């Protein structure tokens, strides 16, 4: 096919991962109803989405079950209840959980793949946790899972540290190394620079490069498209952008952009209308002014999240003054 | 200055135009209070913004004064009332109005520049109106105004027609030719292609290239940044993205990105909190699902606007079915 207008063509090897429940759970302590979680799963199937991340395999010690819903721990019995009948071979949809370095009892919580409905474990870590991340990836790969390496908050890490991480991950069995803009800070040229750094460091390893963007500056979709243009074949998005703080790359925009006829937009729009929009009454997410500000300043969204949960969520000037004077 | 990290430097020649009242008036028939309009003006002054577009110089025949507010016509007496004391030489802020080809009695409505507080007329036109646009630009330039040429809905025009327009505009006195993505349809690679086309056609004319983006796909800010990277020095934005349909490039994101120390973000955030956010109770704008869909399909936002004003603004599936089946 001619590449004169690449935006109307597609790359069959490009895979989309839905992380609505996993990332969205960071704003409601993973207190989703089974119905909502299953509806997201059914929508992924209908929409031709390649993978669904259902939550975290994190430890119930720091995240007690009295306070956090089942998708913070992803116990096998919860997975078996909600995803009964899941069959990768039949549907092509991979079920996936994330495990955080430093927060997961991964040696106990993650069972061999042939005893679980899960197909993939994504290992999330900060730069200083790279050694644990390598161990986690190796462990999960030995258990039979597909694995990915998700270096978080990359906008906040030294170049030298990123290089060290990439070099350590290169020799692991992880199939994917994900560019994670946790703070929603990166502009287009910074995405370019990171993508090229990742691609150069991982050359010859057969690893794919993924993109996971946050929407603090309304750039999550644009940065995702940018990574795709550069060659990224593993792309994260969430339904209606539901995700921590400013949220993520909206699935409804991403599928409207991708031209692989296997992707269907209508089921996503239906899910948003019936299941996700109603959550707006209970949960706040999206690129409001406080998230714009933390994104611009390359800060973790936690202060903005706290502010949005407080008594004066729209006192933008107070938030601006607080953050600018404190930094 | 080193260009290794261009995103923290700035181009002094880059100018920002606020079109909150002009574009926002397309969703409320320009029924803004004098207080709101003056507050936007005062904010432009405080924030270091280079130009403010206050409305349209359009004819009261198709837009009767009984139905439309003063900023649809920008009579000199309204301008004199609200912008009393305006002085470009003292403040550096240009006051500006738009005139639409086919909708303006421009020979009567536009008085000589030395009899008006206005400094600039922007001429908006569709491709088939280019001959009238050239006459309007020449007329306004003769009256002493700065002028720009705004070819609307460029995503919907033949390449050959764009070439013809560019060639006609090249010989006019317009200082700026603006890339206008009225439908919010364009992706990054399409912005690149158009920018290069405009730049090549206008080479040697000393014209600047402008960018006016709509936010249907949450790409207004990203596409504006893209045009800036390519060399665009005339940039439109609106407070809180207020504008027709999905709205425009948000000023608060743009000023957070630009590194010219003359731009100040805090006054913009204050205005948003005090004047613009309250408008959300009366007016609907922003990249909701119906606007996502018209943007993706390269359609005028009018159907989505009607739908959002109707009884079931969140029945996204009904809108999707309606638009997809009808196209």
XYZ file of C-alpha atoms in Angstrom:
654
model
C 0.000 0.000 0.000
C 1.238 3.511 -0.738
C 2.612 5.366 2.257
C 1.673 8.823 0.944
C -1.136 9.042 3.488
C -0.054 6.658 6.267
C -2.837 7.853 8.555
C -5.380 5.847 6.585
C -3.351 2.612 6.561
C -2.482 0.230 9.413
C 0.202 -2.049 10.778
C -1.210 -5.495 11.563
C 1.452 -6.013 14.247
C 0.157 -3.080 16.305
C -1.579 -4.356 19.469
C -3.843 -2.398 21.800
C -4.019 -3.024 25.541
C -6.924 -1.785 27.652
C -5.890 -0.825 31.196
C -9.135 0.852 32.298
C -9.654 -1.205 35.446
C -5.985 -1.357 36.421
C -5.185 2.365 36.027
C -8.676 3.589 36.865
C -8.515 1.598 40.096
C -5.833 3.983 41.330
C -8.539 6.601 41.864
C -11.186 4.388 43.520
C -9.003 1.826 45.299
C -10.133 -0.712 42.720
C -13.689 -0.713 44.043
C -15.348 -1.638 40.742
C -18.411 -3.858 40.576
C -17.984 -7.244 38.930
C -20.518 -6.065 36.374
C -18.354 -3.116 35.291
C -15.195 -5.222 35.098
C -16.930 -7.896 33.056
C -18.489 -5.254 30.798
C -15.026 -3.885 30.023
C -13.855 -7.420 29.219
C -16.836 -8.125 26.952
C -16.241 -4.796 25.208
C -12.578 -5.631 24.616
C -13.707 -8.847 22.951
C -16.281 -7.099 20.778
C -13.980 -4.232 19.875
C -11.075 -6.424 18.781
C -8.760 -5.137 21.524
C -5.701 -7.347 21.983
C -5.180 -7.337 25.740
C -6.984 -6.315 28.908
C -5.134 -5.498 32.098
C -7.499 -6.341 34.936
C -5.576 -4.952 37.906
C -2.530 -5.343 40.131
C -0.988 -8.417 41.676
C -0.022 -6.315 44.666
C 0.287 -7.407 48.274
C -2.711 -7.191 50.632
C -0.350 -6.109 53.437
C 0.105 -2.476 52.276
C -3.268 -2.636 50.473
C -5.642 -4.379 52.929
C -8.704 -6.082 51.536
C -10.886 -4.150 53.971
C -9.967 -0.974 52.076
C -9.071 -2.059 48.537
C -11.191 -3.902 46.013
C -10.236 -7.249 44.447
C -8.409 -5.737 41.459
C -5.612 -4.401 43.630
C -4.599 -8.024 44.323
C -6.059 -10.006 41.445
C -6.482 -13.216 43.441
C -7.013 -16.162 41.150
C -10.459 -16.829 42.618
C -11.598 -13.305 41.702
C -10.197 -13.688 38.213
C -11.867 -17.076 37.858
C -15.200 -15.656 39.004
C -15.328 -12.635 36.703
C -13.519 -13.983 33.650
C -15.000 -17.470 33.703
C -14.626 -19.044 30.298
C -11.714 -16.851 29.229
C -9.827 -18.541 26.421
C -6.990 -16.756 24.640
C -6.880 -19.345 21.862
C -10.544 -18.851 21.048
C -10.714 -15.071 21.325
C -7.207 -13.690 20.822
C -7.659 -11.451 23.877
C -4.849 -11.672 26.435
C -5.716 -11.208 30.100
C -3.055 -9.376 31.956
C -2.138 -8.117 35.444
C 0.470 -5.639 36.598
C 2.892 -6.297 39.449
C 4.672 -3.364 41.091
C 8.250 -3.806 42.239
C 8.339 -3.260 45.989
C 4.597 -3.760 46.398
C 3.960 -7.304 45.199
C 4.412 -10.665 46.934
C 4.955 -11.944 43.441
C 6.528 -15.272 44.405
C 3.327 -16.214 46.255
C 0.711 -14.180 44.400
C 1.568 -15.273 40.876
C 0.812 -18.909 40.091
C 2.074 -20.811 37.038
C 0.408 -19.669 33.846
C -1.201 -23.030 33.219
C -3.032 -22.695 36.544
C -4.315 -19.175 35.817
C -6.558 -17.407 33.336
C -3.890 -14.691 33.091
C -1.675 -14.636 30.032
C 0.673 -11.756 30.729
C 2.324 -10.003 33.684
C 3.469 -6.405 33.279
C 6.196 -5.439 35.743
C 6.079 -1.790 36.809
C 9.082 -0.233 38.508
C 10.972 2.945 39.214
C 14.546 3.252 38.009
C 16.082 2.365 41.368
C 14.033 -0.857 41.452
C 15.404 -2.224 38.192
C 17.195 -5.185 39.819
C 13.985 -6.374 41.456
C 12.140 -5.792 38.180
C 14.595 -8.042 36.337
C 14.046 -10.782 38.934
C 10.279 -10.391 38.658
C 10.347 -10.576 34.865
C 12.536 -13.681 34.938
C 10.326 -15.315 37.560
C 7.120 -14.628 35.629
C 8.662 -15.765 32.357
C 9.696 -19.025 34.034
C 6.092 -19.467 35.153
C 5.131 -19.269 31.489
C 3.767 -15.707 31.198
C 4.332 -13.112 28.561
C 6.053 -10.224 30.307
C 6.656 -6.520 29.845
C 8.920 -3.993 31.571
C 7.213 -0.708 32.499
C 9.717 1.887 33.721
C 7.481 4.458 35.383
C 7.741 8.240 35.573
C 10.353 8.380 32.829
C 10.052 12.187 32.605
C 11.629 12.341 36.032
C 14.690 10.141 35.470
C 18.254 10.963 34.504
C 19.402 9.978 31.055
C 22.179 7.877 32.558
C 19.687 5.994 34.709
C 17.406 5.322 31.756
C 20.387 3.908 29.862
C 21.209 1.599 32.777
C 17.619 0.381 32.960
C 17.426 -0.262 29.216
C 20.665 -2.190 29.284
C 19.421 -4.341 32.203
C 16.037 -5.006 30.600
C 17.537 -5.837 27.222
C 18.777 -9.222 28.476
C 15.511 -10.222 30.162
C 12.777 -12.288 28.517
C 10.351 -9.299 28.558
C 8.768 -8.979 25.112
C 7.996 -5.289 25.537
C 9.635 -2.233 27.081
C 7.048 0.476 27.706
C 7.596 4.260 27.648
C 5.526 5.366 30.659
C 4.737 9.066 31.062
C 3.219 8.741 34.542
C 3.162 12.482 35.152
C 1.694 13.449 31.763
C 4.634 15.776 31.294
C 6.117 14.914 27.933
C 5.830 16.961 24.755
C 6.125 15.516 21.290
C 9.827 16.154 20.879
C 10.543 14.436 24.180
C 8.567 11.382 23.066
C 10.692 11.336 19.917
C 13.893 11.511 21.906
C 12.842 8.747 24.309
C 11.556 6.495 21.572
C 14.861 6.751 19.735
C 16.796 6.120 22.952
C 14.712 3.015 23.716
C 14.935 1.751 20.134
C 18.710 2.204 19.959
C 19.321 0.560 23.334
C 17.096 -2.422 22.551
C 18.259 -2.962 18.990
C 18.765 -6.619 18.143
C 16.673 -7.819 21.085
C 13.358 -8.337 19.234
C 11.620 -6.355 21.978
C 8.697 -4.160 21.043
C 8.411 -0.630 22.393
C 5.177 0.269 24.136
C 3.610 3.610 25.036
C 1.561 4.442 28.138
C 0.568 8.106 28.257
C -1.250 10.255 30.809
C -3.509 13.088 29.807
C -2.495 15.961 32.094
C -1.841 18.269 29.155
C -4.373 16.730 26.761
C -1.433 15.080 25.039
C -2.056 11.415 25.853
C -3.662 10.603 22.497
C -1.250 12.798 20.529
C 1.804 11.281 22.208
C 0.410 7.804 21.603
C -0.059 8.598 17.908
C 3.481 9.993 17.846
C 4.937 6.803 19.320
C 2.933 4.774 16.790
C 4.315 6.874 13.927
C 7.827 6.220 15.221
C 7.212 2.465 15.335
C 5.641 1.586 18.668
C 3.534 -1.568 18.305
C 2.233 -1.913 21.867
C -0.210 0.779 22.843
C -2.115 1.379 26.098
C -5.475 3.113 26.283
C -8.499 3.229 28.609
C -12.219 3.572 28.090
C -13.179 7.281 28.166
C -9.622 7.920 29.365
C -10.497 6.547 32.831
C -7.272 6.406 34.809
C -5.337 7.982 37.632
C -5.569 11.753 37.839
C -5.857 13.208 34.371
C -6.483 9.755 32.964
C -4.995 7.994 29.964
C -5.127 7.884 26.195
C -8.864 7.499 25.434
C -9.672 4.211 23.715
C -12.466 5.875 21.717
C -9.960 8.247 20.108
C -7.329 5.583 19.559
C -9.695 3.128 17.835
C -11.058 5.983 15.736
C -7.517 6.573 14.524
C -6.347 3.011 13.951
C -7.375 1.669 10.562
C -7.169 -2.058 11.215
C -10.687 -3.198 10.316
C -10.647 -5.664 13.204
C -11.094 -2.769 15.655
C -14.699 -1.739 16.288
C -15.592 1.601 17.839
C -19.304 1.143 18.546
C -18.959 -1.317 21.464
C -16.542 1.095 23.129
C -18.988 3.983 22.795
C -21.761 1.799 24.187
C -19.659 0.808 27.190
C -18.748 4.433 27.855
C -22.366 5.486 27.804
C -23.637 2.641 29.974
C -20.800 1.959 32.404
C -18.070 4.600 32.397
C -19.910 7.930 32.136
C -22.021 7.046 35.238
C -18.764 6.620 37.214
C -18.158 10.368 36.774
C -20.675 10.867 39.592
C -18.385 9.053 42.028
C -14.872 9.479 40.639
C -12.998 12.508 39.292
C -10.606 12.054 36.404
C -9.594 13.946 33.299
C -7.302 16.854 32.402
C -8.640 19.558 34.744
C -6.510 22.585 35.645
C -4.761 21.043 38.686
C -3.583 18.158 36.506
C -2.509 20.581 33.772
C -0.299 22.237 36.378
C 1.317 19.086 37.808
C 1.891 17.855 34.255
C 3.541 21.103 33.205
C 5.725 21.036 36.317
C 6.695 17.368 35.974
C 5.169 16.411 39.316
C 3.427 13.280 40.532
C -0.360 13.838 40.325
C -0.908 13.025 44.023
C -1.235 16.664 45.139
C -3.743 17.355 42.390
C -5.696 14.202 43.259
C -5.897 15.261 46.896
C -6.965 18.750 45.874
C -9.685 17.451 43.565
C -11.016 15.292 46.414
C -11.073 18.239 48.815
C -13.697 20.870 49.550
C -12.680 23.373 46.829
C -11.762 21.258 43.788
C -12.243 24.229 41.435
C -10.170 26.771 43.352
C -7.555 26.562 40.617
C -5.718 29.713 41.694
C -5.177 28.376 45.214
C -3.744 25.164 43.767
C -1.517 27.066 41.350
C -0.170 29.321 44.097
C 0.415 26.384 46.390
C 2.317 24.315 43.841
C 4.310 27.122 42.258
C 5.403 28.611 45.589
C 6.257 25.205 47.030
C 8.519 24.244 44.143
C 21.028 29.038 22.966
C 21.538 25.310 22.409
C 18.745 23.595 20.521
C 19.276 20.208 22.178
C 16.070 20.680 24.202
C 14.054 23.184 22.166
C 10.987 22.663 24.360
C 12.537 24.814 27.096
C 13.552 27.698 24.796
C 11.384 30.212 22.929
C 11.072 32.228 19.735
C 10.478 35.920 20.498
C 8.654 36.339 17.189
C 5.923 33.863 18.186
C 2.643 35.726 18.858
C -0.447 34.393 20.621
C -3.984 35.455 19.718
C -6.903 34.904 22.078
C -10.179 34.192 20.254
C -12.292 33.138 23.248
C -15.118 35.591 22.667
C -15.113 35.307 18.879
C -15.073 31.502 18.633
C -16.946 30.917 21.899
C -19.707 33.208 20.641
C -20.556 30.598 18.018
C -22.142 28.493 20.769
C -24.066 31.227 22.596
C -24.853 33.642 19.758
C -22.276 36.010 21.230
C -24.422 36.685 24.284
C -21.570 37.463 26.658
C -21.847 40.075 29.388
C -19.669 43.160 29.031
C -18.020 42.084 32.267
C -16.889 38.748 30.821
C -15.597 40.332 27.617
C -13.668 42.990 29.516
C -12.304 40.356 31.915
C -10.896 38.408 28.958
C -9.313 41.632 27.663
C -7.780 42.487 31.035
C -6.462 38.943 31.302
C -4.859 39.170 27.864
C -3.060 42.300 29.038
C -1.882 40.719 32.276
C -0.881 37.453 30.635
C 1.224 39.078 27.911
C -1.009 37.777 25.105
C -0.356 39.555 21.801
C -3.828 39.895 20.290
C -7.462 39.508 21.301
C -10.172 38.770 18.770
C -13.365 40.269 20.168
C -15.921 38.993 17.694
C -17.234 39.157 14.142
C -17.853 42.128 11.882
C -20.789 40.254 10.421
C -23.995 41.682 9.029
C -27.027 42.180 11.299
C -29.285 41.097 8.397
C -28.603 37.327 8.677
C -27.702 37.775 12.363
C -30.374 40.106 13.804
C -29.547 42.058 16.908
C -32.707 40.777 18.560
C -31.177 37.311 18.554
C -27.405 37.828 18.501
C -25.235 39.680 20.993
C -22.997 42.646 20.114
C -19.897 40.563 19.363
C -21.471 39.087 16.251
C -21.343 42.560 14.697
C -18.664 44.434 16.651
C -20.227 47.857 16.148
C -17.728 50.567 16.939
C -19.910 51.888 19.773
C -19.829 48.497 21.501
C -16.080 48.288 21.048
C -15.658 51.824 22.380
C -17.809 51.028 25.410
C -16.088 47.819 26.475
C -12.505 48.533 25.417
C -12.405 52.197 26.432
C -8.822 53.289 26.813
C -7.401 50.585 24.556
C -3.993 51.649 23.325
C -1.829 49.295 21.278
C 1.233 51.504 21.624
C 1.035 51.457 25.384
C 0.164 47.785 25.908
C 1.325 45.877 22.844
C -2.057 44.082 22.713
C -3.763 44.165 19.318
C -7.556 44.250 19.204
C -8.941 42.257 16.375
C -12.228 41.288 14.701
C -13.055 38.609 12.184
C -15.068 39.217 9.022
C -16.624 36.268 7.218
C -16.756 36.280 3.436
C -20.405 36.176 2.413
C -21.659 37.255 5.824
C -20.153 40.710 6.336
C -21.199 44.137 5.077
C -17.526 44.905 5.348
C -17.564 48.049 3.213
C -19.982 49.660 5.674
C -19.184 47.838 8.900
C -15.438 48.384 8.900
C -14.347 51.995 9.420
C -10.832 53.343 8.840
C -8.359 52.067 11.418
C -7.659 55.558 12.748
C -11.355 55.877 13.646
C -11.506 52.519 15.450
C -9.939 50.826 18.459
C -9.461 47.750 16.274
C -5.966 47.003 14.986
C -6.484 43.926 12.872
C -9.146 42.283 10.686
C -9.000 38.553 10.099
C -10.819 37.460 6.955
C -12.412 34.014 7.193
C -13.509 32.243 4.035
C -14.196 28.920 2.388
C -12.172 27.959 -0.661
C -14.876 28.964 -3.140
C -14.986 32.448 -1.570
C -11.329 33.228 -2.156
C -12.001 36.061 -4.630
C -14.190 37.889 -2.138
C -11.609 37.229 0.567
C -8.903 38.861 -1.540
C -11.118 41.934 -2.007
C -11.858 42.067 1.706
C -8.180 41.819 2.637
C -7.243 44.545 0.177
C -10.064 46.776 1.395
C -9.126 46.361 5.069
C -5.438 46.885 4.350
C -6.300 50.111 2.549
C -8.218 51.203 5.645
C -4.978 50.725 7.571
C -5.573 47.408 9.332
C -3.270 44.475 9.804
C -4.942 41.573 7.999
C -4.906 37.791 7.957
C -6.365 35.177 5.632
C -8.152 32.300 7.364
C -9.076 29.527 4.941
C -11.619 27.508 6.924
C -12.285 23.780 7.038
C -9.023 22.951 5.307
C -9.449 19.240 6.071
C -12.356 19.241 3.658
C -10.731 20.876 0.623
C -9.025 19.440 -2.438
C -5.278 19.847 -2.708
C -5.724 21.677 -6.009
C -8.135 24.135 -4.417
C -5.775 24.798 -1.507
C -3.019 25.537 -4.014
C -5.254 28.008 -5.837
C -6.156 29.767 -2.598
C -2.528 29.994 -1.480
C -1.505 31.415 -4.801
C -4.277 34.058 -4.643
C -3.494 35.022 -1.038
C 0.241 35.239 -1.675
C -0.167 38.516 -3.578
C -2.443 40.172 -1.007
C -1.246 42.420 1.825
C -2.340 39.851 4.471
C 0.516 39.373 6.929
C -0.628 35.914 7.969
C -2.152 32.841 6.346
C -3.790 30.624 8.947
C -4.153 26.832 8.856
C -7.711 26.382 10.151
C -8.834 22.909 11.217
C -12.503 23.832 11.692
C -13.645 20.235 12.004
C -10.904 19.123 14.424
C -10.075 16.345 12.014
C -6.355 16.596 11.380
C -3.692 14.283 12.736
C -0.078 15.272 13.243
C 1.140 14.044 9.876
C -1.593 16.015 8.120
C -0.573 19.184 9.961
C 2.992 18.564 8.761
C 1.856 18.139 5.201
C -0.309 21.271 5.229
C 2.333 23.376 6.932
C 4.878 22.417 4.302
C 2.387 23.104 1.537
C 1.568 26.565 2.952
C 5.246 27.384 3.545
C 6.284 26.364 0.049
C 3.464 28.263 -1.634
C 4.087 31.435 0.375
C 7.872 31.377 0.140
C 9.345 34.814 -0.518
C 6.175 36.636 0.580
C 7.208 37.406 4.197
C 3.856 36.029 5.325
C 3.710 34.203 8.625
C 1.813 30.932 8.929
C -0.811 30.709 11.671
C -2.562 27.771 13.301
C -6.164 27.592 14.519
C -7.048 24.146 15.858
C -10.256 22.574 17.152
C -10.276 20.007 19.895
C -12.640 17.306 18.645
C -10.011 14.606 19.049
C -8.141 16.227 21.947
C -5.502 17.222 19.408
C -5.897 21.009 19.368
C -2.977 21.672 21.712
C -0.813 18.928 20.194
C -1.427 20.166 16.650
C -0.684 23.721 17.746
C 2.617 22.598 19.257
C 3.348 20.696 16.057
C 2.780 23.794 13.908
C 5.001 25.795 16.267
C 7.773 23.213 15.955
C 7.508 23.479 12.182
C 7.806 27.274 12.304
C 4.343 28.739 12.824
C 4.628 32.112 14.598
C 0.937 33.039 14.841
C -0.999 30.853 17.217
C -4.686 30.909 18.240
C -5.948 29.724 21.598
C -8.943 30.298 23.880
C -9.425 30.443 27.628
C -10.309 26.959 28.942
C -10.625 25.963 25.293
C -13.981 27.811 25.028
C -15.036 27.677 21.401
C -17.481 26.175 18.976
C -18.287 22.543 19.560
C -15.268 20.743 20.937
C -13.569 24.081 21.514
C -10.064 25.250 20.682
C -6.473 24.971 21.813
C -6.631 25.804 25.544
C -4.701 28.968 26.426
C -3.732 27.521 29.810
C -1.923 24.635 28.119
C -0.340 26.815 25.440
C 1.079 29.382 27.884
C 2.319 26.537 30.083
C 4.289 25.288 27.086
C 5.652 28.563 25.715
C 8.832 29.664 27.462
C 8.811 33.368 26.672
C 8.958 34.900 30.152
C 6.547 37.650 29.093
C 3.675 35.137 29.165
C 2.027 34.717 32.563
C -0.175 31.734 33.374
C -1.715 32.805 36.685
C -4.070 35.498 35.308
C -5.411 32.956 32.810
C -6.123 30.439 35.573
C -7.828 33.161 37.606
C -10.037 34.153 34.670
C -10.973 30.537 34.033
C -11.993 30.018 37.636
C -13.968 33.246 37.933
C -15.485 33.777 34.478
C -15.164 30.772 32.191
C -15.866 27.748 34.393
C -19.243 29.269 35.472
C -20.239 29.435 31.781
C -20.213 25.614 31.763
C -23.612 25.789 33.462
C -25.103 27.521 30.403
C -22.973 26.438 27.470
C -21.660 23.039 26.359
C -18.228 22.811 24.799
C -15.278 20.441 24.868
C -14.276 17.157 23.241
C -17.235 14.956 24.196
C -18.011 11.775 22.266
C -20.267 13.368 19.601
C -17.445 15.806 18.727
C -14.931 12.950 18.717
C -17.111 11.288 16.096
C -17.618 14.311 13.804
C -13.889 15.040 14.063
C -12.961 11.487 13.134
C -15.380 11.594 10.214
C -14.265 15.017 8.963
C -17.696 16.544 9.423
C -18.848 20.023 10.405
C -19.668 20.003 14.142
C -23.218 21.299 13.592
C -24.906 17.896 14.032
C -23.000 17.268 17.231
C -23.868 20.749 18.525
C -27.542 20.142 17.864
C -27.346 16.760 19.547
C -25.619 18.177 22.618
C -28.346 20.798 22.901
C -31.097 18.189 22.640
C -32.849 16.048 25.229
C -30.368 13.166 25.277
C -26.907 14.744 24.974
C -25.208 11.636 26.399
C -26.905 9.058 24.183
C -23.607 8.571 22.384
C -24.642 5.342 20.701
C -27.679 6.980 19.097
C -25.471 9.753 17.731
C -22.882 7.278 16.479
C -25.509 5.186 14.713
C -27.119 8.242 13.208
C -23.886 9.699 11.843
C -22.303 6.461 10.652
C -25.430 5.248 8.873
C -26.078 8.630 7.304
C -22.601 8.931 5.793
